[in-house]
Amino acid sequence: MEKREIEIFLALSEELHFGRTAARLFVSQARVSQTIAALERRLGVRLFERTSRRVALTPVGRQLAADVRAGHERILAGIATAVAAGRGVDTVVTVGLEAPAVADLAGEALDRVLRRRPGVDLRFVEADFADPLATLLRGEIDVLITNSPVDEPGVVAGPVVVQEPAVLAVPAGHLLADRSTVSLDDLGGQVVLRAGRRPPPYWRDPPRDWRTASGEPVRRGPAFATFQDLFGAVARGEGVCPVAAHAEDYFSRPTIVFVPFEPGSPPVTWCAAWRCGSTSYSDAGAT
């Protein structure tokens, strides 16, 4: 695969939308379509399932994306290290983001790192959405900014870097869409979707008879491997999903409404985490 093919394939595997992929890479939508079609012909296998309403990775495409992304990130890391050496940077710290927008939200904390250690260069990559800790444990990143709590053998749970309110993503036209706020009790009678997540202690399936505090039943929907899959399901009316408030700015679309949870509801907290024995985080000057 050539460099541009890799970039287009990986971007489409994340966006799952030809138009957004084209805009992200500053190419035409036709270029994206032609590149993927040519790649599938050469490999002799379909990488994406396309309909008029959605784009999804095939099982082969999903595996290829995981394999190619790992190699691509190692190449980019090697290039970044070489460039940093030429600029007099003595340490390159790769920061994985469970949600890319967190880099903006945590900007103040990251700026402190750079002020304390001008010889440190921070490089940002997107961690595995369904299992971000695996990216850290495999050594593909030095530091992970992820949802807390973090309770994992071999991983140090570091300080909170940002905290934000939660909102409920609902389809446009949903009975909650016109509300100024919602509460946890409003989940009663709803199908609640979720992002992919590790087994306990991070995610524990609710009891079969799952109810709100007021006694209303709640139905648990499936987990999703990407934000685009998750919000696509919400837009199609398959369920609702509590998400961090920044999602409204970064994933806004006419088919979804983001309704704030009422004051006093649990916030979404993002913390830093790194492998036990790793010096990368302390090298970066963040304490």
PDB file of N, CA, C and O in Angstrom, residues 198-235:
ATOM      1  N   ARG A 198     -13.800  -2.061  28.134  1.00  0.00           N
ATOM      2  CA  ARG A 198     -13.228  -3.275  28.705  1.00  0.00           C
ATOM      3  C   ARG A 198     -14.186  -3.932  29.700  1.00  0.00           C
ATOM      4  O   ARG A 198     -15.110  -3.299  30.189  1.00  0.00           O
ATOM      5  N   PRO A 199     -13.911  -5.189  30.046  1.00  0.00           N
ATOM      6  CA  PRO A 199     -14.703  -5.864  31.082  1.00  0.00           C
ATOM      7  C   PRO A 199     -14.517  -5.186  32.438  1.00  0.00           C
ATOM      8  O   PRO A 199     -13.754  -4.225  32.554  1.00  0.00           O
ATOM      9  N   PRO A 200     -15.176  -5.687  33.500  1.00  0.00           N
ATOM     10  CA  PRO A 200     -15.020  -5.095  34.837  1.00  0.00           C
ATOM     11  C   PRO A 200     -13.547  -4.893  35.172  1.00  0.00           C
ATOM     12  O   PRO A 200     -12.703  -5.694  34.745  1.00  0.00           O
ATOM     13  N   PRO A 201     -13.202  -3.830  35.922  1.00  0.00           N
ATOM     14  CA  PRO A 201     -14.114  -2.941  36.648  1.00  0.00           C
ATOM     15  C   PRO A 201     -14.631  -1.759  35.823  1.00  0.00           C
ATOM     16  O   PRO A 201     -15.348  -0.922  36.346  1.00  0.00           O
ATOM     17  N   TYR A 202     -14.273  -1.661  34.533  1.00  0.00           N
ATOM     18  CA  TYR A 202     -14.654  -0.489  33.756  1.00  0.00           C
ATOM     19  C   TYR A 202     -16.096  -0.566  33.279  1.00  0.00           C
ATOM     20  O   TYR A 202     -16.771   0.437  33.172  1.00  0.00           O
ATOM     21  N   TRP A 203     -16.531  -1.741  32.952  1.00  0.00           N
ATOM     22  CA  TRP A 203     -17.911  -1.877  32.543  1.00  0.00           C
ATOM     23  C   TRP A 203     -18.466  -3.174  33.097  1.00  0.00           C
ATOM     24  O   TRP A 203     -17.873  -4.226  32.943  1.00  0.00           O
ATOM     25  N   ARG A 204     -19.569  -3.081  33.763  1.00  0.00           N
ATOM     26  CA  ARG A 204     -20.237  -4.257  34.298  1.00  0.00           C
ATOM     27  C   ARG A 204     -21.667  -4.237  33.766  1.00  0.00           C
ATOM     28  O   ARG A 204     -22.391  -3.260  33.958  1.00  0.00           O
ATOM     29  N   ASP A 205     -22.062  -5.288  33.060  1.00  0.00           N
ATOM     30  CA  ASP A 205     -23.413  -5.308  32.519  1.00  0.00           C
ATOM     31  C   ASP A 205     -24.421  -5.158  33.644  1.00  0.00           C
ATOM     32  O   ASP A 205     -24.261  -5.738  34.721  1.00  0.00           O
ATOM     33  N   PRO A 206     -25.456  -4.359  33.428  1.00  0.00           N
ATOM     34  CA  PRO A 206     -26.458  -4.167  34.472  1.00  0.00           C
ATOM     35  C   PRO A 206     -27.227  -5.449  34.731  1.00  0.00           C
ATOM     36  O   PRO A 206     -27.218  -6.372  33.907  1.00  0.00           O
ATOM     37  N   PRO A 207     -27.888  -5.541  35.865  1.00  0.00           N
ATOM     38  CA  PRO A 207     -28.703  -6.728  36.126  1.00  0.00           C
ATOM     39  C   PRO A 207     -29.805  -6.856  35.090  1.00  0.00           C
ATOM     40  O   PRO A 207     -30.188  -5.875  34.434  1.00  0.00           O
ATOM     41  N   ARG A 208     -30.308  -8.074  34.939  1.00  0.00           N
ATOM     42  CA  ARG A 208     -31.343  -8.298  33.927  1.00  0.00           C
ATOM     43  C   ARG A 208     -32.528  -7.363  34.158  1.00  0.00           C
ATOM     44  O   ARG A 208     -33.088  -6.811  33.227  1.00  0.00           O
ATOM     45  N   ASP A 209     -32.889  -7.171  35.408  1.00  0.00           N
ATOM     46  CA  ASP A 209     -33.973  -6.259  35.742  1.00  0.00           C
ATOM     47  C   ASP A 209     -33.372  -4.909  36.112  1.00  0.00           C
ATOM     48  O   ASP A 209     -33.305  -4.532  37.278  1.00  0.00           O
ATOM     49  N   TRP A 210     -32.893  -4.173  35.099  1.00  0.00           N
ATOM     50  CA  TRP A 210     -32.202  -2.907  35.323  1.00  0.00           C
ATOM     51  C   TRP A 210     -33.218  -1.781  35.373  1.00  0.00           C
ATOM     52  O   TRP A 210     -34.016  -1.596  34.445  1.00  0.00           O
ATOM     53  N   ARG A 211     -33.208  -1.004  36.456  1.00  0.00           N
ATOM     54  CA  ARG A 211     -34.198   0.041  36.642  1.00  0.00           C
ATOM     55  C   ARG A 211     -33.548   1.322  37.145  1.00  0.00           C
ATOM     56  O   ARG A 211     -32.468   1.300  37.737  1.00  0.00           O
ATOM     57  N   THR A 212     -34.224   2.425  36.908  1.00  0.00           N
ATOM     58  CA  THR A 212     -33.775   3.704  37.453  1.00  0.00           C
ATOM     59  C   THR A 212     -34.103   3.748  38.942  1.00  0.00           C
ATOM     60  O   THR A 212     -34.773   2.859  39.477  1.00  0.00           O
ATOM     61  N   ALA A 213     -33.646   4.831  39.598  1.00  0.00           N
ATOM     62  CA  ALA A 213     -33.921   4.972  41.029  1.00  0.00           C
ATOM     63  C   ALA A 213     -35.415   5.031  41.317  1.00  0.00           C
ATOM     64  O   ALA A 213     -35.877   4.630  42.386  1.00  0.00           O
ATOM     65  N   SER A 214     -36.194   5.516  40.351  1.00  0.00           N
ATOM     66  CA  SER A 214     -37.639   5.611  40.550  1.00  0.00           C
ATOM     67  C   SER A 214     -38.378   4.329  40.161  1.00  0.00           C
ATOM     68  O   SER A 214     -39.601   4.266  40.240  1.00  0.00           O
ATOM     69  N   GLY A 215     -37.601   3.318  39.711  1.00  0.00           N
ATOM     70  CA  GLY A 215     -38.214   2.032  39.411  1.00  0.00           C
ATOM     71  C   GLY A 215     -38.551   1.774  37.961  1.00  0.00           C
ATOM     72  O   GLY A 215     -39.082   0.711  37.612  1.00  0.00           O
ATOM     73  N   GLU A 216     -38.236   2.743  37.052  1.00  0.00           N
ATOM     74  CA  GLU A 216     -38.526   2.551  35.639  1.00  0.00           C
ATOM     75  C   GLU A 216     -37.512   1.602  35.005  1.00  0.00           C
ATOM     76  O   GLU A 216     -36.306   1.728  35.248  1.00  0.00           O
ATOM     77  N   PRO A 217     -37.962   0.640  34.179  1.00  0.00           N
ATOM     78  CA  PRO A 217     -37.015  -0.270  33.527  1.00  0.00           C
ATOM     79  C   PRO A 217     -36.175   0.445  32.468  1.00  0.00           C
ATOM     80  O   PRO A 217     -36.647   1.360  31.793  1.00  0.00           O
ATOM     81  N   VAL A 218     -34.911   0.031  32.342  1.00  0.00           N
ATOM     82  CA  VAL A 218     -34.003   0.562  31.328  1.00  0.00           C
ATOM     83  C   VAL A 218     -33.505  -0.613  30.490  1.00  0.00           C
ATOM     84  O   VAL A 218     -33.125  -1.650  31.036  1.00  0.00           O
ATOM     85  N   ARG A 219     -33.513  -0.443  29.180  1.00  0.00           N
ATOM     86  CA  ARG A 219     -33.030  -1.506  28.294  1.00  0.00           C
ATOM     87  C   ARG A 219     -31.620  -1.182  27.815  1.00  0.00           C
ATOM     88  O   ARG A 219     -31.341  -0.057  27.414  1.00  0.00           O
ATOM     89  N   ARG A 220     -30.730  -2.142  27.884  1.00  0.00           N
ATOM     90  CA  ARG A 220     -29.344  -1.956  27.472  1.00  0.00           C
ATOM     91  C   ARG A 220     -29.180  -2.326  26.017  1.00  0.00           C
ATOM     92  O   ARG A 220     -29.505  -3.432  25.596  1.00  0.00           O
ATOM     93  N   GLY A 221     -28.688  -1.378  25.219  1.00  0.00           N
ATOM     94  CA  GLY A 221     -28.408  -1.644  23.818  1.00  0.00           C
ATOM     95  C   GLY A 221     -26.986  -2.147  23.626  1.00  0.00           C
ATOM     96  O   GLY A 221     -26.237  -2.323  24.592  1.00  0.00           O
ATOM     97  N   PRO A 222     -26.573  -2.367  22.393  1.00  0.00           N
ATOM     98  CA  PRO A 222     -25.229  -2.909  22.127  1.00  0.00           C
ATOM     99  C   PRO A 222     -24.132  -1.870  22.306  1.00  0.00           C
ATOM    100  O   PRO A 222     -24.386  -0.672  22.391  1.00  0.00           O
ATOM    101  N   ALA A 223     -22.891  -2.358  22.375  1.00  0.00           N
ATOM    102  CA  ALA A 223     -21.712  -1.492  22.399  1.00  0.00           C
ATOM    103  C   ALA A 223     -21.246  -1.255  20.968  1.00  0.00           C
ATOM    104  O   ALA A 223     -21.507  -2.065  20.070  1.00  0.00           O
ATOM    105  N   PHE A 224     -20.529  -0.137  20.760  1.00  0.00           N
ATOM    106  CA  PHE A 224     -20.058   0.217  19.424  1.00  0.00           C
ATOM    107  C   PHE A 224     -18.560   0.470  19.455  1.00  0.00           C
ATOM    108  O   PHE A 224     -18.019   0.942  20.456  1.00  0.00           O
ATOM    109  N   ALA A 225     -17.898   0.183  18.330  1.00  0.00           N
ATOM    110  CA  ALA A 225     -16.436   0.241  18.283  1.00  0.00           C
ATOM    111  C   ALA A 225     -15.893   1.592  17.885  1.00  0.00           C
ATOM    112  O   ALA A 225     -14.706   1.855  18.043  1.00  0.00           O
ATOM    113  N   THR A 226     -16.736   2.493  17.343  1.00  0.00           N
ATOM    114  CA  THR A 226     -16.271   3.818  16.954  1.00  0.00           C
ATOM    115  C   THR A 226     -17.347   4.841  17.298  1.00  0.00           C
ATOM    116  O   THR A 226     -18.537   4.510  17.428  1.00  0.00           O
ATOM    117  N   PHE A 227     -16.936   6.112  17.415  1.00  0.00           N
ATOM    118  CA  PHE A 227     -17.903   7.181  17.642  1.00  0.00           C
ATOM    119  C   PHE A 227     -18.902   7.258  16.493  1.00  0.00           C
ATOM    120  O   PHE A 227     -20.096   7.495  16.701  1.00  0.00           O
ATOM    121  N   GLN A 228     -18.428   7.088  15.263  1.00  0.00           N
ATOM    122  CA  GLN A 228     -19.317   7.222  14.120  1.00  0.00           C
ATOM    123  C   GLN A 228     -20.377   6.134  14.136  1.00  0.00           C
ATOM    124  O   GLN A 228     -21.551   6.394  13.824  1.00  0.00           O
ATOM    125  N   ASP A 229     -20.005   4.908  14.500  1.00  0.00           N
ATOM    126  CA  ASP A 229     -20.993   3.832  14.621  1.00  0.00           C
ATOM    127  C   ASP A 229     -22.016   4.171  15.702  1.00  0.00           C
ATOM    128  O   ASP A 229     -23.219   3.976  15.533  1.00  0.00           O
ATOM    129  N   LEU A 230     -21.506   4.665  16.837  1.00  0.00           N
ATOM    130  CA  LEU A 230     -22.376   4.989  17.966  1.00  0.00           C
ATOM    131  C   LEU A 230     -23.383   6.077  17.600  1.00  0.00           C
ATOM    132  O   LEU A 230     -24.600   5.925  17.780  1.00  0.00           O
ATOM    133  N   PHE A 231     -22.888   7.196  17.053  1.00  0.00           N
ATOM    134  CA  PHE A 231     -23.790   8.292  16.742  1.00  0.00           C
ATOM    135  C   PHE A 231     -24.682   7.966  15.539  1.00  0.00           C
ATOM    136  O   PHE A 231     -25.799   8.489  15.431  1.00  0.00           O
ATOM    137  N   GLY A 232     -24.206   7.109  14.656  1.00  0.00           N
ATOM    138  CA  GLY A 232     -25.059   6.663  13.566  1.00  0.00           C
ATOM    139  C   GLY A 232     -26.270   5.899  14.093  1.00  0.00           C
ATOM    140  O   GLY A 232     -27.394   6.080  13.609  1.00  0.00           O
ATOM    141  N   ALA A 233     -26.040   5.051  15.105  1.00  0.00           N
ATOM    142  CA  ALA A 233     -27.148   4.294  15.706  1.00  0.00           C
ATOM    143  C   ALA A 233     -28.127   5.224  16.420  1.00  0.00           C
ATOM    144  O   ALA A 233     -29.343   5.035  16.347  1.00  0.00           O
ATOM    145  N   VAL A 234     -27.594   6.241  17.107  1.00  0.00           N
ATOM    146  CA  VAL A 234     -28.477   7.217  17.759  1.00  0.00           C
ATOM    147  C   VAL A 234     -29.322   7.942  16.713  1.00  0.00           C
ATOM    148  O   VAL A 234     -30.540   8.085  16.856  1.00  0.00           O
ATOM    149  N   ALA A 235     -28.681   8.390  15.645  1.00  0.00           N
ATOM    150  CA  ALA A 235     -29.398   9.124  14.595  1.00  0.00           C
ATOM    151  C   ALA A 235     -30.492   8.272  13.966  1.00  0.00           C
ATOM    152  O   ALA A 235     -31.545   8.798  13.569  1.00  0.00           O
TER     153      ALA A 235
END
